[in-house]
């Protein structure tokens, strides 16, 4: 008798994480156990419900030869139990699954999984009496975090596969050590590549970490974001991968659990806990408390129990987070899922209309088991089989972000230069080379139409009228039958309004490769400002403005050009742009900003025309680069800020400059017509 698989990967597909959720059903529609014998791992057992199964399989490096048997048996007290005689085998199948992760660490960034401990920490986490047999010390926390990390990876990989984006998931930093992923292998002292758990010392005391003013769920907290700052500071002091030297070119990613979180019933607060994700240019960070760690499994053998344990949670012992942790398994899915939600933030995901980035992780058990246990939150009895259609997952907009995130790379990506250009592979793909355009520009065509320009390649444009995107344009890779990333996209506001059937203000969120994001509030208002004609030459000529590039302080400056051919530019600069003299063929000129006698000259040939500019800027204009139809000037100025690009629309020409000035140039924009 045979098996029917829902998602058996082809043998040539190289999985990138050592766990895989295999789903399907056997030819015998009855309950029992699924035994999986693996030549690279010890035997594992999973529940079969009416012939349906979902099995999170642990894999060894290379091709894993698996024998699957649907056998007679039940789960009893969290363990597989069999008849006294040899169990009957109802169905059997043999399959192969290939786990061959990318070996070159220069190509794929990974998340550091960490546990933060106070300087006087007792190294214990909250635990009810019913779970004290497992222990609640730091060593147990490390085992549970490792297992939690693998569950998150399997969940995400399955969801990306369902979206037809490939078997992609984020990775964690690993170390070759004595395994804890399986109780039986741990007892035998087997060594494997396991998730490395950094134990991060904190210079704050337990009392300081448990300050009620730091508790995120305290509506009266005076410093609700302080735990995030404490975690960030502790990582920097820890050094190593989080040191300034290490993060100078490659930002680090860290997911930190605060071990000394604690439920205080007298205050009705979880102290030492905050669910936050975000970070800086150097460290992308997610933090979460340990208050639900007691409900997490320590190893694969305890996974089934963790997802089905209906033991009531008592607030006399531990927290009932958001009043949605009435049973042990609900505590597990909420706390692990919420931690994964914060990891979503560090990976660049905002809140979404549904999915993990809302709160759909409450039912993440449905990805791993063919039936669901009694749920106190919904008062729903045990039910099954659970179809894939009722599993939670990441929102499609999150999965598009993951597709273009270097942490989710698969080997075949590096053979498609249009998807992963070689220039993007430096810095593990986490930071563009300094000389690459690192911003998205808006170029006005008319009062209804504009271009979004990003040389690194636009892949997502979201249109938002409320809290979440109402419409989006996606540009998937060609190998997924998409158009590929776009250097420029032309958008009509009236067309978008017609699609949305609204006249509400429309906000934009635009994403391009290289972690480039631009947010625009009320695009029609911005378009009206940029498309309002700038009247020059006594009102006889109407020009259009580009966006200003740089800061917002300083005095306004604007110059328009006479109707003459440009001969060249004389640019005054040091470590910032001071001013620009625009020279014409009759030897006349106009000055923008502070022209000085030390300058760099850039002369044009006959029939050479200006096509655009690259502007290096931040709080001011660091430098400017002139683009023509024949050549490009050096970057004239300093090396600070990010690089933005303005390309003059086809059929238009440069007619002037505007911006803000102080002792040097604060911002510069371009007039064209």
XYZ file of C-alpha atoms in Angstrom:
673
model
C 0.000 0.000 0.000
C 1.320 3.448 -0.879
C 1.424 7.110 0.134
C 0.156 10.184 -1.673
C 2.351 13.221 -0.991
C 1.235 16.818 -1.117
C 4.669 18.436 -1.157
C 7.414 15.848 -1.694
C 10.359 17.848 -3.063
C 12.196 16.496 -6.110
C 15.456 14.815 -5.162
C 17.525 17.366 -7.081
C 16.034 20.217 -5.022
C 18.649 21.267 -2.474
C 16.951 22.218 0.777
C 18.723 24.924 2.772
C 17.544 24.141 6.314
C 17.686 20.688 7.991
C 13.945 20.423 8.656
C 11.079 19.803 6.271
C 7.325 19.429 6.816
C 6.245 16.508 4.637
C 2.468 16.289 4.136
C 0.193 13.714 2.592
C -2.025 10.749 3.227
C -1.736 7.013 3.132
C -3.887 4.610 1.189
C -5.426 3.409 4.466
C -7.919 5.930 5.930
C -7.382 5.138 9.586
C -5.602 6.555 12.615
C -2.175 5.441 13.727
C 1.431 6.526 13.705
C 3.830 7.427 10.929
C 7.286 5.940 11.511
C 10.066 7.559 9.484
C 13.354 5.669 9.286
C 16.216 7.825 8.034
C 19.731 6.693 7.170
C 20.978 10.054 8.546
C 18.816 10.400 11.680
C 17.158 8.223 14.289
C 13.585 7.009 13.773
C 10.868 9.585 14.395
C 7.115 9.140 14.941
C 4.220 11.350 13.902
C 0.460 11.199 14.217
C -1.735 9.847 11.409
C -5.355 10.988 11.537
C -7.813 9.237 9.224
C -4.904 8.525 6.893
C -3.633 12.142 6.869
C -0.218 13.141 8.216
C 2.126 16.102 8.598
C 5.692 15.306 9.642
C 8.486 17.761 10.497
C 11.426 15.638 9.407
C 14.982 16.339 10.533
C 17.553 15.816 7.792
C 21.265 15.144 7.661
C 23.619 16.672 5.079
C 23.253 15.236 1.583
C 20.585 12.910 0.227
C 18.444 11.378 2.995
C 16.953 7.962 2.233
C 13.668 7.674 4.120
C 11.351 4.750 4.734
C 7.849 5.805 5.778
C 5.516 3.342 7.460
C 1.924 3.895 8.532
C 1.719 1.640 11.578
C -0.732 0.728 14.303
C -0.182 2.890 17.390
C -1.281 5.934 19.359
C 0.172 8.900 21.227
C 0.036 8.323 24.970
C 1.318 10.882 27.490
C 3.240 12.625 24.746
C 4.982 9.457 23.558
C 4.258 6.945 20.768
C 2.715 3.711 22.063
C 2.316 0.426 20.181
C 0.387 -2.848 20.611
C 2.128 -5.533 22.662
C 2.694 -7.533 19.518
C 4.644 -6.020 16.646
C 2.596 -3.137 15.192
C 0.793 -3.749 11.925
C 2.194 -1.905 8.900
C -0.708 -0.493 6.879
C 1.325 1.261 4.180
C 4.960 1.872 3.284
C 6.847 4.188 0.961
C 10.469 5.060 0.264
C 11.547 8.590 -0.646
C 14.700 10.675 -0.842
C 15.102 14.281 0.293
C 18.235 16.330 -0.357
C 19.574 18.728 2.278
C 22.578 20.526 0.758
C 22.938 24.036 2.206
C 25.051 26.697 0.538
C 28.515 26.315 2.049
C 29.943 29.721 1.141
C 29.136 31.940 4.135
C 29.997 35.000 2.056
C 26.792 34.538 0.055
C 24.112 34.099 2.710
C 23.537 36.220 5.849
C 22.235 34.385 8.914
C 20.389 35.321 12.085
C 22.125 35.107 15.457
C 19.786 33.499 18.004
C 20.561 34.862 21.464
C 19.496 34.750 25.088
C 20.055 37.871 27.198
C 20.901 37.404 30.904
C 21.126 40.048 33.623
C 24.421 40.448 35.442
C 22.928 38.868 38.591
C 20.585 36.502 36.766
C 19.704 33.202 38.485
C 19.617 31.725 34.942
C 16.015 30.556 35.366
C 12.828 31.173 33.394
C 9.206 31.070 34.587
C 7.842 27.536 34.698
C 4.663 25.965 36.131
C 5.024 23.053 38.500
C 3.636 20.616 35.910
C 6.621 21.273 33.626
C 9.381 21.394 36.238
C 10.347 17.833 35.314
C 12.002 19.345 32.221
C 13.850 21.962 34.246
C 13.902 25.721 33.763
C 17.588 26.565 33.732
C 19.717 28.186 31.063
C 20.692 24.821 29.559
C 17.017 23.957 29.037
C 16.336 27.419 27.605
C 19.080 26.841 25.033
C 17.550 23.510 23.977
C 14.103 25.051 23.634
C 15.428 28.007 21.643
C 17.217 25.668 19.247
C 14.036 23.684 18.732
C 11.976 26.848 18.364
C 14.360 28.086 15.697
C 13.950 24.889 13.674
C 10.155 25.111 13.947
C 10.225 28.677 12.596
C 12.463 27.598 9.723
C 10.222 24.653 8.810
C 7.098 26.837 9.009
C 8.589 29.491 6.726
C 10.068 27.032 4.244
C 6.717 25.284 3.871
C 4.930 28.568 3.294
C 7.403 29.767 0.647
C 7.045 26.404 -1.101
C 3.247 26.745 -1.078
C 3.629 30.157 -2.741
C 5.736 28.489 -5.473
C 8.713 30.653 -4.454
C 10.960 27.649 -3.792
C 11.962 25.942 -0.547
C 13.306 29.100 1.070
C 13.761 29.984 4.705
C 15.980 32.159 6.859
C 19.066 30.561 8.425
C 20.523 30.793 11.893
C 24.209 30.814 12.738
C 25.164 27.239 13.599
C 27.943 25.427 15.429
C 29.107 21.809 15.338
C 28.368 20.531 18.821
C 26.634 17.827 20.804
C 23.124 17.696 19.436
C 20.014 18.390 21.486
C 17.504 18.257 18.623
C 16.761 14.617 19.477
C 16.660 13.241 23.015
C 18.021 9.864 21.893
C 20.886 11.365 19.913
C 21.724 13.669 22.821
C 21.977 10.643 25.119
C 24.380 8.993 22.666
C 26.522 12.132 22.419
C 25.947 12.569 18.682
C 27.397 15.768 17.220
C 25.589 17.828 14.590
C 25.445 21.344 13.228
C 23.058 22.944 15.710
C 21.741 26.486 16.019
C 24.285 28.444 18.051
C 22.717 30.228 21.007
C 24.734 33.279 22.027
C 24.467 33.895 25.773
C 24.608 37.699 25.913
C 25.580 39.173 29.302
C 23.834 42.394 30.255
C 25.233 44.991 32.642
C 21.764 45.598 34.082
C 20.466 43.755 37.143
C 17.393 41.534 37.217
C 15.582 44.285 39.114
C 16.421 46.821 36.425
C 15.288 44.538 33.601
C 12.055 43.888 35.512
C 11.353 47.591 35.981
C 7.619 48.023 35.357
C 8.351 51.200 33.390
C 10.125 49.032 30.796
C 7.282 46.505 30.447
C 5.760 46.914 27.005
C 2.318 45.727 28.133
C 2.220 48.353 30.894
C -0.080 51.093 29.600
C 1.582 53.528 32.027
C 5.172 52.578 31.159
C 7.485 55.574 30.914
C 10.143 53.782 28.836
C 8.327 51.012 26.975
C 11.130 50.762 24.415
C 13.975 50.589 26.928
C 14.401 46.794 26.746
C 15.108 47.108 23.037
C 17.859 49.633 23.776
C 19.235 47.417 26.552
C 19.405 44.445 24.185
C 21.040 46.528 21.464
C 23.658 47.940 23.845
C 24.374 44.462 25.226
C 24.976 43.075 21.738
C 27.441 45.857 20.945
C 29.296 45.251 24.228
C 29.322 41.501 23.501
C 31.303 42.356 20.376
C 32.242 39.645 17.906
C 29.660 39.649 15.100
C 27.978 42.706 16.660
C 31.086 44.895 16.965
C 31.394 48.113 14.984
C 34.162 46.550 12.934
C 32.043 43.512 12.015
C 28.906 45.506 11.190
C 30.646 48.252 9.244
C 29.954 46.608 5.888
C 27.623 43.730 6.824
C 24.712 44.477 9.186
C 24.152 41.723 11.746
C 20.766 40.128 12.422
C 19.914 39.078 15.973
C 16.858 37.533 17.631
C 17.150 37.942 21.399
C 15.112 36.259 24.123
C 15.216 37.984 27.509
C 15.723 35.136 29.997
C 14.863 37.196 33.077
C 11.342 38.072 31.984
C 8.891 37.295 34.789
C 5.147 37.206 35.395
C 4.186 39.433 38.331
C 0.614 38.595 39.298
C 0.427 41.399 41.853
C 0.962 43.954 39.075
C -0.744 41.870 36.388
C 2.338 42.447 34.234
C 4.944 40.447 32.357
C 8.104 42.201 33.507
C 11.262 42.144 31.424
C 9.278 41.477 28.261
C 8.779 43.452 25.069
C 7.828 42.182 21.639
C 9.729 44.468 19.297
C 11.552 44.179 15.999
C 13.496 46.622 13.868
C 17.019 47.838 14.485
C 19.678 50.087 13.042
C 21.843 50.181 9.933
C 24.299 47.950 11.792
C 22.130 45.516 13.774
C 18.677 44.264 12.778
C 17.082 43.155 16.038
C 14.064 41.281 17.408
C 13.433 40.849 21.143
C 10.965 38.804 23.183
C 10.529 37.588 26.756
C 10.957 34.046 28.069
C 7.593 33.944 29.861
C 6.158 31.251 27.553
C 9.340 29.237 27.064
C 8.105 26.577 29.497
C 5.563 25.466 26.859
C 8.104 25.044 24.051
C 9.451 21.587 23.136
C 13.076 20.733 23.908
C 13.478 18.279 21.043
C 11.647 16.513 18.246
C 10.376 13.828 20.588
C 8.451 16.442 22.595
C 7.064 18.315 19.574
C 3.743 16.458 19.380
C 3.046 16.970 23.065
C 3.846 20.686 22.834
C 1.292 21.146 20.047
C -1.437 19.104 21.777
C -0.962 19.764 25.509
C -4.292 21.025 26.853
C -3.022 21.440 30.419
C -4.611 24.663 31.741
C -2.326 27.631 32.322
C -2.767 29.235 35.745
C -1.811 32.861 36.328
C -0.971 31.823 39.882
C 2.196 30.388 38.320
C 2.895 31.888 34.891
C 1.618 34.508 32.450
C -1.404 34.140 30.215
C -0.127 36.456 27.476
C -2.930 38.576 25.960
C -5.363 36.218 27.704
C -4.887 33.852 24.754
C -2.729 31.237 26.491
C -5.385 29.291 28.345
C -3.694 25.956 27.660
C -0.076 24.921 27.281
C -0.250 24.404 23.504
C -1.895 27.787 22.997
C 0.868 29.376 25.079
C 3.412 27.661 22.841
C 1.927 28.809 19.533
C 1.363 32.359 20.748
C 4.813 32.940 22.226
C 6.815 31.155 19.530
C 4.674 32.740 16.826
C 4.992 36.207 18.328
C 8.782 35.829 18.484
C 8.706 34.812 14.802
C 6.553 37.888 14.127
C 9.316 40.085 15.589
C 11.887 38.252 13.462
C 9.643 39.201 10.552
C 10.145 42.843 11.519
C 13.943 42.480 11.615
C 13.703 40.935 8.121
C 11.863 44.026 6.882
C 8.178 43.073 7.208
C 5.564 45.591 8.407
C 2.226 44.595 9.908
C -0.152 43.031 7.390
C -3.869 42.513 6.933
C -3.448 38.828 7.809
C -0.754 36.228 8.314
C 2.151 36.017 10.745
C 2.544 39.799 10.656
C -0.934 40.132 12.119
C -1.615 37.331 14.649
C -2.401 34.287 12.528
C 0.462 32.418 14.191
C -1.964 31.493 16.980
C -2.852 28.425 14.894
C 0.651 27.609 13.649
C 0.114 24.088 15.043
C -1.970 23.394 11.932
C 1.164 23.331 9.787
C 2.633 20.526 11.873
C -0.261 18.247 12.866
C -3.172 16.658 10.979
C -5.608 17.525 13.767
C -6.044 20.321 16.281
C -6.480 19.821 20.023
C -9.184 21.482 22.085
C -8.702 25.259 21.992
C -9.767 27.264 25.032
C -9.448 30.568 23.172
C -12.174 29.585 20.680
C -13.841 26.867 22.771
C -13.529 24.561 19.770
C -13.256 20.840 20.359
C -10.578 18.617 18.846
C -11.029 18.425 15.091
C -9.372 17.181 11.927
C -8.076 16.433 9.458
C -6.627 19.947 9.091
C -6.324 20.843 5.384
C -3.474 22.972 4.077
C -6.015 25.664 3.180
C -6.661 26.267 6.894
C -3.007 26.603 7.877
C -1.680 30.048 8.785
C 1.262 31.552 6.941
C 3.134 34.666 5.990
C 1.276 37.253 3.890
C 2.159 37.235 0.196
C 3.723 40.702 0.567
C 6.051 39.288 3.243
C 6.960 36.370 1.020
C 7.825 38.729 -1.846
C 10.159 40.553 0.548
C 11.711 37.222 1.547
C 12.168 36.243 -2.091
C 14.426 39.267 -2.604
C 16.149 39.029 0.808
C 19.656 37.497 0.628
C 18.981 35.432 3.778
C 16.500 33.353 1.746
C 18.821 32.517 -1.148
C 18.893 29.087 -2.771
C 21.761 27.767 -4.937
C 20.002 28.315 -8.266
C 19.666 32.060 -7.558
C 23.354 32.632 -8.178
C 23.101 31.300 -11.728
C 20.574 34.014 -12.659
C 22.480 37.285 -12.936
C 19.318 39.305 -13.569
C 18.017 38.128 -10.170
C 21.241 38.284 -8.142
C 23.733 40.506 -9.988
C 27.325 39.977 -8.895
C 27.523 43.545 -7.605
C 24.768 42.694 -5.111
C 26.641 39.700 -3.723
C 29.179 41.765 -1.786
C 28.576 42.258 1.953
C 26.497 39.029 1.958
C 23.936 40.994 -0.011
C 23.043 42.999 3.112
C 24.462 46.328 1.963
C 24.986 47.791 -1.503
C 28.465 48.882 -2.559
C 29.027 52.495 -1.555
C 29.008 53.814 -5.120
C 25.677 52.219 -6.105
C 22.424 54.166 -6.278
C 20.778 53.497 -2.928
C 17.581 55.513 -3.160
C 14.314 55.575 -5.097
C 13.412 58.752 -6.976
C 10.070 60.186 -8.044
C 10.095 61.937 -11.425
C 6.997 63.941 -12.339
C 5.663 63.588 -15.888
C 2.429 65.565 -15.443
C -0.144 66.219 -12.734
C -1.434 62.634 -12.986
C 1.638 60.635 -13.963
C 5.027 59.979 -12.403
C 7.958 57.606 -12.720
C 9.505 55.652 -9.873
C 13.196 55.171 -10.603
C 15.565 52.743 -8.849
C 18.617 51.483 -10.757
C 18.973 48.556 -8.320
C 15.556 47.296 -9.436
C 12.062 47.908 -8.088
C 10.252 44.763 -7.013
C 7.213 45.957 -5.045
C 4.950 49.027 -4.981
C 2.237 49.096 -2.307
C -0.715 51.511 -2.324
C -2.193 52.196 1.119
C -5.331 54.133 2.074
C -5.693 52.823 5.616
C -3.519 50.686 7.862
C -2.624 48.008 5.313
C -1.919 47.903 1.556
C -5.084 47.842 -0.566
C -3.316 47.251 -3.877
C 0.181 46.333 -4.935
C 2.264 45.948 -8.081
C 4.763 43.107 -7.830
C 7.700 42.365 -10.119
C 8.720 38.742 -9.679
C 11.833 37.163 -11.219
C 11.611 35.919 -14.786
C 12.131 32.333 -13.573
C 8.828 32.708 -11.696
C 7.138 33.977 -14.874
C 7.403 37.573 -13.701
C 8.701 40.702 -15.426
C 11.834 40.876 -13.310
C 12.920 43.883 -11.274
C 12.276 47.209 -12.949
C 14.670 50.140 -13.169
C 11.682 52.416 -13.599
C 7.911 52.163 -13.358
C 5.401 54.714 -14.686
C 2.258 55.117 -12.603
C -0.990 56.982 -13.221
C -2.719 58.131 -10.045
C -6.144 58.215 -11.701
C -5.652 54.603 -12.790
C -4.734 53.585 -9.232
C -7.746 55.477 -7.846
C -9.986 53.661 -10.317
C -8.572 50.292 -9.222
C -9.066 51.170 -5.561
C -12.407 52.885 -6.200
C -11.429 55.670 -3.835
C -10.584 59.339 -3.679
C -8.924 58.979 -0.281
C -5.273 60.059 0.027
C -3.046 57.239 -1.232
C 0.253 56.507 0.488
C 2.984 54.549 -1.253
C 5.546 52.094 0.050
C 8.128 51.281 -2.628
C 10.802 48.583 -2.339
C 13.889 47.960 -4.441
C 16.732 45.498 -4.206
C 19.491 46.357 -1.780
C 17.104 47.029 1.149
C 15.935 50.271 -0.422
C 12.545 51.552 0.695
C 10.762 54.814 0.076
C 7.536 55.863 1.787
C 5.389 58.622 0.300
C 2.457 60.176 2.132
C -0.413 61.307 -0.113
C 1.127 60.829 -3.532
C -1.397 63.120 -5.243
C -0.405 65.976 -2.926
C 3.289 65.388 -3.681
C 2.549 65.169 -7.397
C 0.602 68.427 -7.252
C 3.556 70.142 -5.574
C 6.110 68.790 -8.042
C 3.942 69.325 -11.129
C 2.930 72.897 -10.251
C 4.695 74.895 -12.969
C 7.667 77.016 -12.000
C 7.264 80.110 -14.146
C 10.513 81.661 -15.380
C 11.628 84.136 -18.051
C 8.922 86.587 -17.106
C 6.236 83.922 -17.041
C 6.831 82.784 -20.610
C 8.293 79.373 -19.674
C 6.773 76.777 -17.333
C 9.186 74.252 -15.773
C 8.696 71.122 -13.684
C 10.580 70.385 -10.455
C 12.286 67.164 -9.449
C 12.259 66.056 -5.846
C 14.790 67.924 -3.696
C 17.766 65.759 -2.750
C 19.278 66.383 0.697
C 18.101 68.115 3.863
C 15.347 70.632 4.586
C 17.092 73.500 6.406
C 18.655 76.621 4.917
C 17.617 79.462 2.622
C 15.832 78.853 -0.662
C 17.846 79.216 -3.856
C 16.622 78.886 -7.451
C 18.251 79.655 -10.783
C 16.870 79.120 -14.284
C 18.954 78.856 -17.421
C 18.787 81.067 -20.494
C 17.811 79.439 -23.786
C 21.417 78.556 -24.590
C 23.425 75.365 -24.956
C 25.309 74.245 -21.845
C 29.074 74.158 -22.360
C 30.013 72.714 -18.988
C 29.958 72.864 -15.207
C 32.402 74.232 -12.645
C 31.690 72.529 -9.327
C 32.971 73.905 -6.029
C 33.297 71.213 -3.385
C 35.331 69.812 -0.527
C 33.762 67.066 1.547
C 30.397 68.561 0.597
C 28.948 70.421 -2.363
C 29.366 74.199 -2.105
C 28.041 75.427 -5.422
C 27.744 74.919 -9.172
C 28.519 77.352 -11.998
C 26.701 76.409 -15.198
C 28.579 77.714 -18.244
C 27.043 78.343 -21.688
C 28.475 78.395 -25.192
C 28.576 82.222 -25.341
C 30.753 82.219 -22.180
C 27.926 83.468 -19.974
C 27.065 81.561 -16.808
C 24.695 81.275 -13.859
C 25.696 80.349 -10.319
C 23.845 78.049 -7.960
C 25.028 78.292 -4.363
C 28.471 79.342 -3.191
C 30.816 79.437 -6.155
C 34.521 79.664 -5.217
C 37.736 79.847 -7.189
C 38.799 76.254 -6.373
C 36.536 74.076 -8.465
C 36.434 70.969 -10.638
C 35.531 71.510 -14.285
C 33.410 69.183 -16.393
C 33.113 70.243 -20.036
C 30.726 68.945 -22.665
C 31.528 68.174 -26.289
C 29.464 69.389 -29.210
C 26.064 67.623 -29.333
C 26.612 66.260 -25.793
C 23.630 66.788 -23.498
C 22.970 66.341 -19.802
C 20.765 63.302 -19.102
C 20.728 63.307 -15.306
C 22.581 63.473 -12.010
C 23.651 61.196 -9.201
C 23.454 63.011 -5.874
C 25.191 61.758 -2.738
C 23.219 63.201 0.142
C 21.776 62.833 3.613
C 21.257 65.846 5.873
C 23.054 67.872 3.164
C 24.497 67.322 -0.300
C 27.813 65.509 -0.006
C 28.562 65.369 -3.714
C 27.157 65.423 -7.223
C 27.884 63.430 -10.366
C 26.859 64.669 -13.808
C 25.514 62.213 -16.385
C 25.464 62.895 -20.131
C 24.657 60.911 -23.240
C 28.405 60.271 -23.636
C 30.121 60.192 -20.261
C 29.893 60.521 -16.504
C 31.818 62.898 -14.269
C 33.535 61.742 -11.075
C 31.501 62.097 -7.880
C 32.382 65.689 -7.032
C 32.393 66.059 -3.252
C 32.545 63.817 -0.186
C 31.697 60.164 0.308
C 28.949 60.450 2.919
C 25.219 59.901 2.575
C 23.454 57.641 0.122
C 23.404 57.943 -3.646
C 20.185 59.042 -5.370
C 19.636 59.405 -9.084
C 17.612 61.829 -11.175
C 17.189 61.095 -14.870
C 15.671 63.806 -17.056
C 12.484 62.445 -18.678
C 12.707 61.726 -22.378
C 11.845 64.760 -24.498
C 12.711 67.207 -21.697
C 15.931 69.057 -20.930
C 17.643 70.590 -17.924
C 16.446 74.180 -17.454
C 17.544 75.139 -13.939
C 18.485 74.243 -10.363
C 16.828 74.867 -7.014
C 17.462 73.901 -3.406
C 18.548 75.159 -0.010
C 21.878 76.645 1.011
C 23.833 77.486 4.130
C 27.640 77.606 4.144
C 27.365 74.657 1.770
C 24.577 73.068 -0.234
C 21.854 71.528 1.942
C 19.664 70.291 -0.914
C 19.551 70.399 -4.683
C 16.742 69.792 -7.143
C 16.419 70.108 -10.877
C 14.095 72.103 -13.131
C 13.240 70.611 -16.499
C 10.892 71.290 -19.374
